[in-house]
Short mmCIF file of C-alpha atoms and ligand atoms in Angstrom, two decimals:
data_model
loop_
_atom_site.label_atom_id
_atom_site.label_comp_id
_atom_site.label_asym_id
_atom_site.label_seq_id
_atom_site.Cartn_x
_atom_site.Cartn_y
_atom_site.Cartn_z
CA MET Q 1 -0.03 -0.01 -0.01
CA ASN Q 2 1.40 3.35 -0.99
CA LEU Q 3 0.89 6.69 0.78
CA ALA Q 4 1.55 10.25 -0.13
CA ILE Q 5 2.21 13.02 2.46
CA ILE Q 6 1.30 16.60 1.33
CA GLY Q 7 1.60 20.01 2.97
CA THR Q 8 -1.78 21.81 3.09
CA GLN Q 9 -0.86 25.36 4.15
CA TRP Q 10 2.27 27.36 3.31
CA GLY Q 11 4.74 24.71 4.41
CA ASP Q 12 6.31 23.90 7.76
CA GLU Q 13 3.23 21.99 8.87
CA GLY Q 14 5.44 19.33 10.54
CA LYS Q 15 5.52 16.95 7.58
CA GLY Q 16 8.92 15.69 8.83
CA LYS Q 17 7.50 14.23 12.02
CA ILE Q 18 4.66 12.43 10.20
CA VAL Q 19 7.02 11.07 7.54
CA ASP Q 20 9.49 10.00 10.13
CA LEU Q 21 6.74 8.24 12.10
CA LEU Q 22 5.54 6.38 9.00
CA ALA Q 23 8.85 5.66 7.18
CA PRO Q 24 9.64 2.43 9.00
CA ASN Q 25 6.41 1.01 7.56
CA PHE Q 26 7.44 1.51 3.97
CA ASP Q 27 10.10 -0.08 1.81
CA ILE Q 28 10.90 3.02 -0.27
CA VAL Q 29 10.64 6.69 0.62
CA VAL Q 30 10.55 9.07 -2.33
CA ARG Q 31 10.99 12.83 -2.50
CA TYR Q 32 9.38 14.05 -5.69
CA GLN Q 33 9.66 17.88 -5.94
CA GLY Q 34 11.38 20.96 -4.60
CA GLY Q 35 14.97 21.00 -3.47
CA HIS Q 36 17.04 22.03 -0.40
CA ASN Q 37 14.56 24.88 0.14
CA ALA Q 38 12.78 22.35 2.34
CA GLY Q 39 14.07 21.41 5.72
CA HIS Q 40 12.85 18.87 8.17
CA THR Q 41 14.20 17.97 11.48
CA VAL Q 42 14.71 14.35 12.50
CA ILE Q 43 16.07 12.83 15.69
CA ILE Q 44 19.05 10.59 15.23
CA ARG Q 45 20.05 8.35 18.16
CA LYS Q 46 23.81 7.85 18.46
CA ASP Q 47 25.52 6.17 21.43
CA GLY Q 48 22.23 6.40 23.33
CA VAL Q 49 21.96 10.15 22.85
CA ASP Q 50 19.26 11.88 20.67
CA GLN Q 51 20.71 14.27 18.16
CA LYS Q 52 18.60 16.70 16.04
CA PHE Q 53 19.44 16.69 12.36
CA VAL Q 54 17.89 18.78 9.58
CA LEU Q 55 17.38 16.97 6.30
CA HIS Q 56 16.96 19.11 3.21
CA LEU Q 57 17.06 16.82 0.22
CA ILE Q 58 17.47 13.28 1.45
CA PRO Q 59 14.16 11.55 2.48
CA SER Q 60 13.98 10.82 6.22
CA GLY Q 61 13.85 7.07 5.52
CA ILE Q 62 17.66 7.32 5.42
CA THR Q 63 17.81 7.01 9.19
CA HIS Q 64 15.89 3.73 9.10
CA PRO Q 65 17.91 0.65 8.21
CA GLY Q 66 16.09 -1.31 5.49
CA SER Q 67 14.55 1.70 3.81
CA THR Q 68 15.56 2.72 0.36
CA CYS Q 69 15.46 6.51 -0.34
CA VAL Q 70 14.82 7.95 -3.74
CA ILE Q 71 15.31 11.50 -4.92
CA GLY Q 72 12.91 11.57 -7.84
CA ASN Q 73 13.06 13.29 -11.25
CA GLY Q 74 10.89 16.21 -10.07
CA VAL Q 75 13.43 17.33 -7.49
CA VAL Q 76 16.12 19.96 -8.21
CA ILE Q 77 19.48 18.97 -6.73
CA ASP Q 78 22.30 21.27 -5.66
CA PRO Q 79 25.25 18.86 -5.71
CA ARG Q 80 27.09 20.82 -3.13
CA ALA Q 81 24.07 20.76 -0.71
CA LEU Q 82 23.53 17.05 -1.37
CA LEU Q 83 27.23 16.13 -0.74
CA GLU Q 84 27.27 18.19 2.44
CA GLU Q 85 24.07 16.40 3.70
CA ILE Q 86 25.57 13.01 2.88
CA ALA Q 87 28.79 13.95 4.69
CA GLU Q 88 26.94 15.12 7.75
CA LEU Q 89 24.88 11.96 7.93
CA ARG Q 90 27.94 9.75 7.64
CA LYS Q 91 29.57 11.76 10.44
CA LYS Q 92 26.58 10.93 12.55
CA GLY Q 93 27.03 7.21 11.87
CA ILE Q 94 24.21 6.91 9.22
CA ALA Q 95 25.23 4.79 6.26
CA VAL Q 96 24.55 6.48 2.89
CA THR Q 97 25.34 4.15 0.05
CA PRO Q 98 24.42 3.60 -3.70
CA GLN Q 99 22.08 0.94 -2.35
CA ASN Q 100 20.04 3.10 0.11
CA LEU Q 101 20.16 6.43 -1.74
CA LEU Q 102 19.10 6.46 -5.42
CA ILE Q 103 19.04 9.69 -7.38
CA SER Q 104 16.97 9.99 -10.57
CA ASN Q 105 19.06 10.62 -13.67
CA ARG Q 106 16.27 12.92 -14.76
CA ALA Q 107 16.39 15.21 -11.73
CA HIS Q 108 17.68 18.70 -12.68
CA LEU Q 109 20.73 20.23 -11.09
CA ILE Q 110 20.93 23.56 -9.26
CA LEU Q 111 24.26 25.07 -10.19
CA PRO Q 112 26.12 28.02 -8.58
CA TYR Q 113 24.86 30.45 -11.20
CA HIS Q 114 21.29 29.57 -10.22
CA VAL Q 115 21.91 30.62 -6.70
CA ALA Q 116 23.57 33.87 -7.90
CA LEU Q 117 20.61 34.56 -10.18
CA ASP Q 118 18.11 33.84 -7.40
CA ARG Q 119 19.75 36.68 -5.37
CA ARG Q 120 19.97 39.11 -8.20
CA VAL Q 121 16.39 38.57 -9.43
CA GLU Q 122 15.02 38.89 -5.93
CA SER Q 123 16.81 42.18 -5.29
CA HIS Q 124 15.54 43.45 -8.66
CA ARG Q 125 11.92 42.68 -7.61
CA GLY Q 126 12.29 45.19 -4.77
CA SER Q 127 9.04 45.40 -2.72
CA ASN Q 128 7.54 42.62 -4.91
CA ALA Q 129 10.22 40.15 -3.84
CA VAL Q 130 8.88 36.59 -3.28
CA GLY Q 131 11.15 36.12 -0.27
CA THR Q 132 12.75 32.97 -1.67
CA THR Q 133 15.05 30.77 0.28
CA MET Q 134 17.89 32.00 -2.09
CA ARG Q 135 18.77 28.39 -2.85
CA GLY Q 136 18.54 28.81 -6.65
CA ILE Q 137 15.25 26.84 -6.88
CA GLY Q 138 13.36 29.16 -9.24
CA PRO Q 139 16.23 29.65 -11.75
CA ALA Q 140 16.92 25.91 -11.84
CA TYR Q 141 13.26 25.13 -12.62
CA GLU Q 142 13.34 27.97 -15.20
CA ASP Q 143 16.22 26.19 -17.01
CA LYS Q 144 14.39 22.95 -16.86
CA MET Q 145 11.31 24.46 -18.55
CA ALA Q 146 13.48 26.30 -21.04
CA ARG Q 147 14.95 22.93 -21.96
CA ARG Q 148 18.50 23.91 -21.28
CA GLY Q 149 18.96 22.48 -17.75
CA LEU Q 150 21.62 19.97 -16.72
CA ARG Q 151 20.33 16.77 -15.17
CA ALA Q 152 21.82 14.38 -12.66
CA GLY Q 153 22.29 11.88 -15.52
CA ASP Q 154 24.72 14.35 -17.10
CA LEU Q 155 27.04 13.64 -14.16
CA THR Q 156 27.63 10.17 -15.57
CA ASP Q 157 29.20 11.46 -18.81
CA VAL Q 158 32.03 13.84 -17.81
CA PRO Q 159 33.10 15.12 -21.28
CA SER Q 160 29.55 15.98 -22.20
CA LEU Q 161 28.88 17.40 -18.75
CA LEU Q 162 31.87 19.89 -19.07
CA GLU Q 163 30.70 21.02 -22.48
CA LYS Q 164 27.17 21.67 -21.25
CA LEU Q 165 28.35 23.37 -18.05
CA SER Q 166 30.59 25.61 -20.10
CA VAL Q 167 27.80 26.72 -22.45
CA ASN Q 168 25.30 27.28 -19.57
CA ALA Q 169 27.82 29.14 -17.43
CA ARG Q 170 28.57 31.62 -20.21
CA GLN Q 171 24.81 32.18 -20.84
CA ALA Q 172 24.15 32.58 -17.10
CA ASN Q 173 27.13 34.94 -16.68
CA SER Q 174 25.93 37.28 -19.38
CA LEU Q 175 22.55 37.49 -17.63
CA LEU Q 176 24.14 37.95 -14.25
CA THR Q 177 26.41 40.78 -15.33
CA HIS Q 178 23.44 42.35 -17.15
CA LEU Q 179 21.59 42.32 -13.79
CA GLY Q 180 24.51 43.96 -12.07
CA GLY Q 181 25.90 40.79 -10.41
CA ASP Q 182 29.33 39.15 -10.54
CA PRO Q 183 29.91 36.39 -12.99
CA ILE Q 184 30.65 32.93 -11.61
CA ASP Q 185 34.10 31.34 -12.16
CA GLU Q 186 33.74 28.99 -15.08
CA ASN Q 187 36.97 27.12 -14.44
CA GLN Q 188 36.04 26.48 -10.80
CA LEU Q 189 32.58 25.25 -11.95
CA LEU Q 190 34.18 22.77 -14.36
CA ALA Q 191 36.54 21.48 -11.65
CA ASP Q 192 33.67 21.17 -9.19
CA GLY Q 193 31.55 19.42 -11.89
CA LYS Q 194 34.20 16.67 -12.22
CA GLN Q 195 34.29 16.12 -8.55
CA TRP Q 196 30.45 16.00 -8.16
CA ALA Q 197 30.31 13.48 -11.00
CA GLU Q 198 32.85 11.23 -9.30
CA LEU Q 199 31.06 11.34 -5.91
CA LEU Q 200 27.44 11.24 -7.01
CA ALA Q 201 27.47 8.99 -10.17
CA PRO Q 202 27.22 5.73 -8.15
CA HIS Q 203 23.87 6.87 -6.81
CA ILE Q 204 22.43 7.96 -10.10
CA THR Q 205 20.05 5.69 -11.93
CA ASP Q 206 16.70 5.44 -13.71
CA THR Q 207 14.45 5.69 -10.68
CA THR Q 208 11.33 5.71 -12.87
CA TYR Q 209 11.90 2.07 -13.84
CA TYR Q 210 13.14 1.26 -10.39
CA LEU Q 211 10.04 2.61 -8.64
CA ASN Q 212 7.59 1.00 -11.04
CA ASP Q 213 9.40 -2.30 -10.99
CA GLU Q 214 9.69 -2.46 -7.21
CA SER Q 215 6.06 -1.40 -6.82
CA ARG Q 216 5.01 -4.23 -9.15
CA LYS Q 217 7.01 -6.61 -6.90
CA GLY Q 218 4.91 -5.49 -4.00
CA ARG Q 219 7.33 -3.06 -2.26
CA SER Q 220 5.52 -0.11 -0.71
CA LEU Q 221 6.16 3.54 -1.50
CA LEU Q 222 5.95 6.56 0.87
CA LEU Q 223 5.80 9.67 -1.27
CA GLU Q 224 7.21 12.65 0.66
CA GLY Q 225 6.01 16.05 -0.49
CA ALA Q 226 7.95 19.26 0.26
CA GLN Q 227 6.54 22.82 0.60
CA ALA Q 228 2.72 22.84 0.40
CA THR Q 229 -0.52 23.41 -1.37
CA MET Q 230 -0.54 27.23 -1.09
CA LEU Q 231 3.07 27.40 -2.35
CA ASP Q 232 2.26 25.19 -5.45
CA ILE Q 233 3.29 26.95 -8.69
CA ASP Q 234 -0.24 26.35 -10.17
CA HIS Q 235 -2.54 26.25 -7.14
CA GLY Q 236 -0.83 28.49 -4.59
CA THR Q 237 -0.85 32.22 -4.04
CA TYR Q 238 1.03 32.96 -7.32
CA PRO Q 239 3.47 34.62 -7.75
CA PHE Q 240 4.34 34.19 -4.05
CA VAL Q 241 4.96 30.48 -4.44
CA THR Q 242 7.77 28.01 -5.09
CA SER Q 243 8.55 26.79 -8.53
CA SER Q 244 7.24 23.22 -8.42
CA ASN Q 245 3.98 21.35 -8.04
CA SER Q 246 3.78 20.58 -4.39
CA THR Q 247 0.20 19.28 -4.75
CA ILE Q 248 -0.58 15.63 -5.44
CA GLY Q 249 -0.06 15.78 -9.25
CA GLY Q 250 3.61 16.51 -8.54
CA ALA Q 251 3.90 13.09 -6.91
CA CYS Q 252 3.08 11.44 -10.27
CA THR Q 253 5.18 13.61 -12.53
CA GLY Q 254 7.96 13.94 -9.97
CA ALA Q 255 8.37 10.20 -9.29
CA GLY Q 256 7.24 8.86 -12.66
CA ILE Q 257 4.42 6.75 -11.26
CA PRO Q 258 0.83 6.62 -12.48
CA PRO Q 259 -2.02 8.15 -10.32
CA ALA Q 260 -3.33 4.69 -9.43
CA LYS Q 261 -0.04 3.98 -7.60
CA VAL Q 262 -0.25 7.01 -5.40
CA GLY Q 263 -2.61 5.23 -2.95
CA THR Q 264 -3.78 7.05 0.14
CA THR Q 265 -3.12 10.76 0.48
CA ILE Q 266 -2.72 12.49 3.83
CA GLY Q 267 -2.39 16.21 4.26
CA VAL Q 268 -0.37 17.63 7.20
CA ILE Q 269 -2.00 20.72 8.73
CA LYS Q 270 -1.02 22.82 11.70
CA ALA Q 271 -3.61 23.80 14.34
CA TYR Q 272 -2.89 27.39 13.35
CA THR Q 273 -1.26 28.80 10.19
CA THR Q 274 2.31 30.01 9.42
CA ARG Q 275 4.07 31.39 6.38
CA VAL Q 276 7.67 32.41 5.59
CA GLY Q 277 8.54 34.84 2.80
CA SER Q 278 6.24 37.34 1.24
CA GLY Q 279 2.68 37.03 -0.01
CA PRO Q 280 -0.93 37.18 1.17
CA PHE Q 281 -1.89 35.59 4.52
CA PRO Q 282 -5.46 36.56 5.49
CA THR Q 283 -5.41 35.18 9.03
CA GLU Q 284 -1.98 36.67 9.98
CA LEU Q 285 -1.73 37.99 13.52
CA HIS Q 286 0.31 41.20 13.73
CA ASP Q 287 -0.01 41.48 17.49
CA LYS Q 288 1.47 40.02 20.65
CA LEU Q 289 -0.53 36.85 20.22
CA GLY Q 290 1.18 36.22 16.89
CA GLU Q 291 4.55 36.57 18.63
CA ASP Q 292 3.46 34.26 21.50
CA ILE Q 293 2.46 31.57 18.99
CA ARG Q 294 5.84 32.02 17.24
CA ALA Q 295 7.69 31.68 20.50
CA LYS Q 296 5.69 28.70 21.80
CA GLY Q 297 5.64 26.90 18.44
CA ASN Q 298 9.31 27.67 17.82
CA GLU Q 299 8.26 29.07 14.44
CA TYR Q 300 11.59 29.70 12.77
CA GLY Q 301 12.49 28.29 9.29
CA ALA Q 302 14.37 24.94 9.43
CA SER Q 303 16.30 25.85 6.30
CA THR Q 304 16.89 29.60 6.70
CA GLY Q 305 16.20 30.38 10.35
CA ARG Q 306 13.78 33.14 9.28
CA PRO Q 307 10.98 33.92 11.77
CA ARG Q 308 7.64 32.55 10.42
CA ARG Q 309 4.56 34.78 10.24
CA CYS Q 310 1.83 33.26 12.46
CA GLY Q 311 -2.02 33.35 12.32
CA TRP Q 312 -5.28 31.49 13.00
CA PHE Q 313 -6.37 28.29 11.37
CA ASP Q 314 -7.81 29.05 7.92
CA ALA Q 315 -10.50 26.54 6.96
CA VAL Q 316 -10.82 28.15 3.54
CA ILE Q 317 -7.41 26.95 2.58
CA ALA Q 318 -7.84 23.63 4.41
CA ARG Q 319 -10.92 22.81 2.41
CA TYR Q 320 -9.08 23.91 -0.86
CA ALA Q 321 -6.15 21.64 0.01
CA VAL Q 322 -8.54 18.69 0.66
CA MET Q 323 -10.23 19.36 -2.67
CA VAL Q 324 -7.10 19.94 -4.82
CA ASN Q 325 -5.18 16.92 -3.44
CA GLY Q 326 -8.19 14.64 -2.83
CA LEU Q 327 -6.94 14.13 0.76
CA ASP Q 328 -8.25 10.96 2.44
CA ALA Q 329 -7.26 12.22 5.86
CA LEU Q 330 -5.40 14.95 7.72
CA ALA Q 331 -2.57 14.86 10.21
CA LEU Q 332 -2.96 17.80 12.57
CA THR Q 333 0.22 19.12 14.30
CA LYS Q 334 1.11 21.40 17.12
CA LEU Q 335 -2.20 21.30 18.90
CA ASP Q 336 -0.37 21.91 22.25
CA VAL Q 337 0.78 25.36 21.06
CA LEU Q 338 -2.81 26.58 21.58
CA ASP Q 339 -3.19 25.18 25.07
CA ASP Q 340 -3.02 28.55 26.92
CA LEU Q 341 -5.52 30.50 24.81
CA ALA Q 342 -8.93 31.55 26.28
CA GLN Q 343 -10.42 31.88 22.78
CA ILE Q 344 -9.48 30.48 19.45
CA ASN Q 345 -10.56 31.84 16.05
CA ILE Q 346 -11.12 29.75 12.95
CA CYS Q 347 -11.40 31.49 9.59
CA VAL Q 348 -14.55 30.18 7.80
CA GLY Q 349 -14.68 32.59 4.85
CA TYR Q 350 -13.31 35.77 3.39
CA ARG Q 351 -14.77 39.18 2.73
CA ILE Q 352 -13.12 40.55 -0.43
CA ASN Q 353 -14.03 44.13 -1.34
CA GLY Q 354 -17.30 43.67 0.56
CA VAL Q 355 -18.18 40.35 -1.02
CA GLU Q 356 -18.21 37.15 1.07
CA THR Q 357 -16.64 34.03 -0.31
CA ALA Q 358 -15.62 30.62 0.93
CA GLN Q 359 -13.17 30.10 -2.01
CA VAL Q 360 -9.48 30.87 -2.46
CA PRO Q 361 -9.25 33.65 -5.06
CA PHE Q 362 -6.93 33.16 -8.06
CA ASP Q 363 -5.39 36.58 -7.58
CA ALA Q 364 -2.84 37.26 -4.86
CA ALA Q 365 -3.94 40.94 -4.84
CA ALA Q 366 -7.52 39.84 -3.94
CA MET Q 367 -6.17 37.45 -1.31
CA GLU Q 368 -4.04 40.30 0.08
CA VAL Q 369 -7.24 42.39 0.85
CA ALA Q 370 -9.31 39.39 1.98
CA GLU Q 371 -10.70 40.00 5.50
CA PRO Q 372 -11.12 36.79 7.41
CA ILE Q 373 -14.57 35.91 8.69
CA TYR Q 374 -14.01 34.22 12.03
CA GLU Q 375 -15.89 31.71 14.16
CA THR Q 376 -14.74 31.87 17.77
CA MET Q 377 -14.41 28.83 19.96
CA PRO Q 378 -13.51 28.62 23.65
CA GLY Q 379 -9.99 27.53 24.39
CA TRP Q 380 -9.35 24.49 26.72
CA GLN Q 381 -6.57 26.14 28.83
CA GLN Q 382 -5.16 22.83 29.97
CA PRO Q 383 -2.05 21.06 28.80
CA THR Q 384 -2.42 18.62 25.87
CA MET Q 385 1.30 18.17 25.40
CA GLY Q 386 2.13 14.47 24.99
CA ILE Q 387 -1.39 13.12 25.03
CA SER Q 388 -1.65 10.07 22.80
CA ASN Q 389 -5.25 9.09 23.40
CA PHE Q 390 -8.12 11.18 21.92
CA ALA Q 391 -10.43 10.53 24.85
CA GLU Q 392 -7.82 12.11 27.24
CA LEU Q 393 -7.93 15.43 25.39
CA PRO Q 394 -9.93 18.23 27.22
CA GLU Q 395 -13.50 18.25 25.92
CA LYS Q 396 -13.08 21.74 24.40
CA ALA Q 397 -10.04 20.59 22.44
CA GLN Q 398 -12.07 17.69 21.11
CA THR Q 399 -14.81 20.11 20.09
CA TYR Q 400 -12.25 22.39 18.39
CA LEU Q 401 -10.84 19.43 16.45
CA ALA Q 402 -14.23 18.15 15.43
CA ARG Q 403 -15.08 21.57 14.06
CA LEU Q 404 -11.74 21.86 12.13
CA SER Q 405 -12.32 18.43 10.62
CA GLU Q 406 -15.94 19.27 9.70
CA LEU Q 407 -14.93 22.58 8.06
CA SER Q 408 -11.91 21.07 6.20
CA GLY Q 409 -13.93 18.09 4.90
CA ALA Q 410 -11.53 15.32 6.03
CA PRO Q 411 -11.01 13.26 9.19
CA PHE Q 412 -7.89 13.38 11.32
CA ALA Q 413 -5.79 10.20 11.09
CA PHE Q 414 -3.08 11.77 13.29
CA ILE Q 415 -3.08 14.49 15.94
CA SER Q 416 0.37 15.52 17.09
CA THR Q 417 0.70 16.86 20.58
CA GLY Q 418 4.52 17.12 20.80
CA PRO Q 419 7.70 16.60 18.85
CA GLU Q 420 8.32 12.96 19.95
CA ARG Q 421 6.90 10.02 17.98
CA ASN Q 422 4.84 8.78 20.96
CA GLU Q 423 3.27 12.22 21.40
CA THR Q 424 0.70 11.44 18.71
CA ILE Q 425 -2.91 10.39 18.69
CA ILE Q 426 -3.46 7.86 15.90
CA ASP Q 427 -6.80 6.72 14.49
CA THR Q 428 -5.65 3.19 13.62
CA ALA Q 429 -9.22 2.16 12.55
CA LEU Q 430 -9.29 5.05 9.96
CA LEU Q 431 -5.84 4.01 8.67
CA ALA Q 432 -6.84 0.36 8.49
CA LYS Q 433 -9.82 1.42 6.39
CA HIS Q 434 -7.26 2.66 3.82
CA GLY Q 435 -5.27 -0.54 4.04
CA LEU Q 436 -2.58 0.91 6.29
CA GLU Q 437 -1.68 -1.31 9.19
CA LEU Q 438 0.99 0.71 10.90
CA LYS Q 439 3.57 -0.35 13.38
CA ILE Q 440 4.54 2.71 15.33
CA ASN Q 441 7.51 2.39 17.63
P1 LIG W 501 11.89 29.22 -3.17
O1 LIG W 501 11.23 27.88 -3.09
O2 LIG W 501 13.19 29.34 -2.43
O3 LIG W 501 11.93 29.82 -4.55
O4 LIG W 501 10.93 30.28 -2.31
C1 LIG W 501 9.66 30.57 -2.79
C2 LIG W 501 8.67 30.78 -1.59
O5 LIG W 501 8.40 29.49 -1.00
C3 LIG W 501 9.19 31.65 -0.50
O6 LIG W 501 8.08 32.38 0.11
C4 LIG W 501 9.74 30.66 0.47
O7 LIG W 501 9.77 31.19 1.85
C5 LIG W 501 8.75 29.51 0.39
N1 LIG W 501 9.24 28.21 0.77
C6 LIG W 501 10.15 27.43 -0.02
N2 LIG W 501 10.38 26.30 0.64
C7 LIG W 501 9.71 26.34 1.79
C8 LIG W 501 9.59 25.40 2.87
O8 LIG W 501 10.09 24.28 2.86
N3 LIG W 501 8.78 25.81 3.88
C9 LIG W 501 8.13 27.01 3.86
N4 LIG W 501 8.21 27.87 2.89
C10 LIG W 501 8.99 27.54 1.81
#
């Protein structure tokens, strides 16, 4: 049985914890879009001591012996970032081998000129800057769509790689200098290219055939999404989005598997909303309460350390995410962050230029002026941290959750009440209905 995990808001919903919890139940864990703009924290136990580690590109299955990790064709890979991540994992005693980490030969590369271009283009946008992670994600996807990108498979043919790198570097340098930036050092790039080829080639293969063959043999796939529905290039708050399809269609195109193989789809959603970078956010709290939620929820970017903007749960976008991704269930995270509040708001609609709507507008400018219409619920003002049994939750927390589920249009398969694996309420009956018999340790 296969399972896809999708972000439902603007990212940072806590997908990492849910994927980490589920990974031991699957044979193969696949990342299918985005790049090292994502970041998710996993706990690695070494010599009896828990160490936190942030993964950016490598699926979290890497910490579980027996899992195979695949970086799919839809991902954009910065070889420097990937090699650093591999080196860090090895330092922590985690084996990373050509057997447990496979890289699609069709995945595009992020090269140093993409990072330089990301910076230049963002500074040219001025007050309309997207607030990117500056990792070169957008420019690398631009090259992919312009049909001039270099792919991981190019690292397996060094003479051709050097030729392509040279042509692309010259083109990028003329654009960079035109934008007032410094050109990148072509000779250094060629020297680096040779080294990346040597180190990464053993991991590079045709993962499309691999995934379909293994799936046919009965091995299960966990499809790990990065970013989220509202950051999707097509369905998010364009242009304040990332450059890939982080909704469910991206799992098919980014892994090379047909829709029927996607299986069950679970959306991860926070009990409130956060966003990093620019762009509309109707339920954003600009007051002390927003700051308190940031402090209690430790809402700082795992990749960039930037403070996240915080706000109330927005059922308009939750319902949209359930619709666009066909979510079978939700995994709610960070319920405990709301424990102290006397009253909790839920956004049930928007008023845009005086007109009420329950739909996400296509236009970021309309979303920018959307006034949230709130329903207010009483807070439970009791600790929920660590509770792993639904019946033990305060009654008011149960009522809040029931209302969120009703408004979103999907049931909760998981409710997370803390960072540890056992701090999770799991609806095993609901998962079993979808053919998922999970062993959670
Ligand atoms: P890019 O993906 O670096 O081009 O950034 C585009 C937008 O997506 C910016 O607003 C980023 O802050 C946001 N973004 C990209 N990756 C993540 C993520 O993993 N979590 C949250 N926001 C992200």
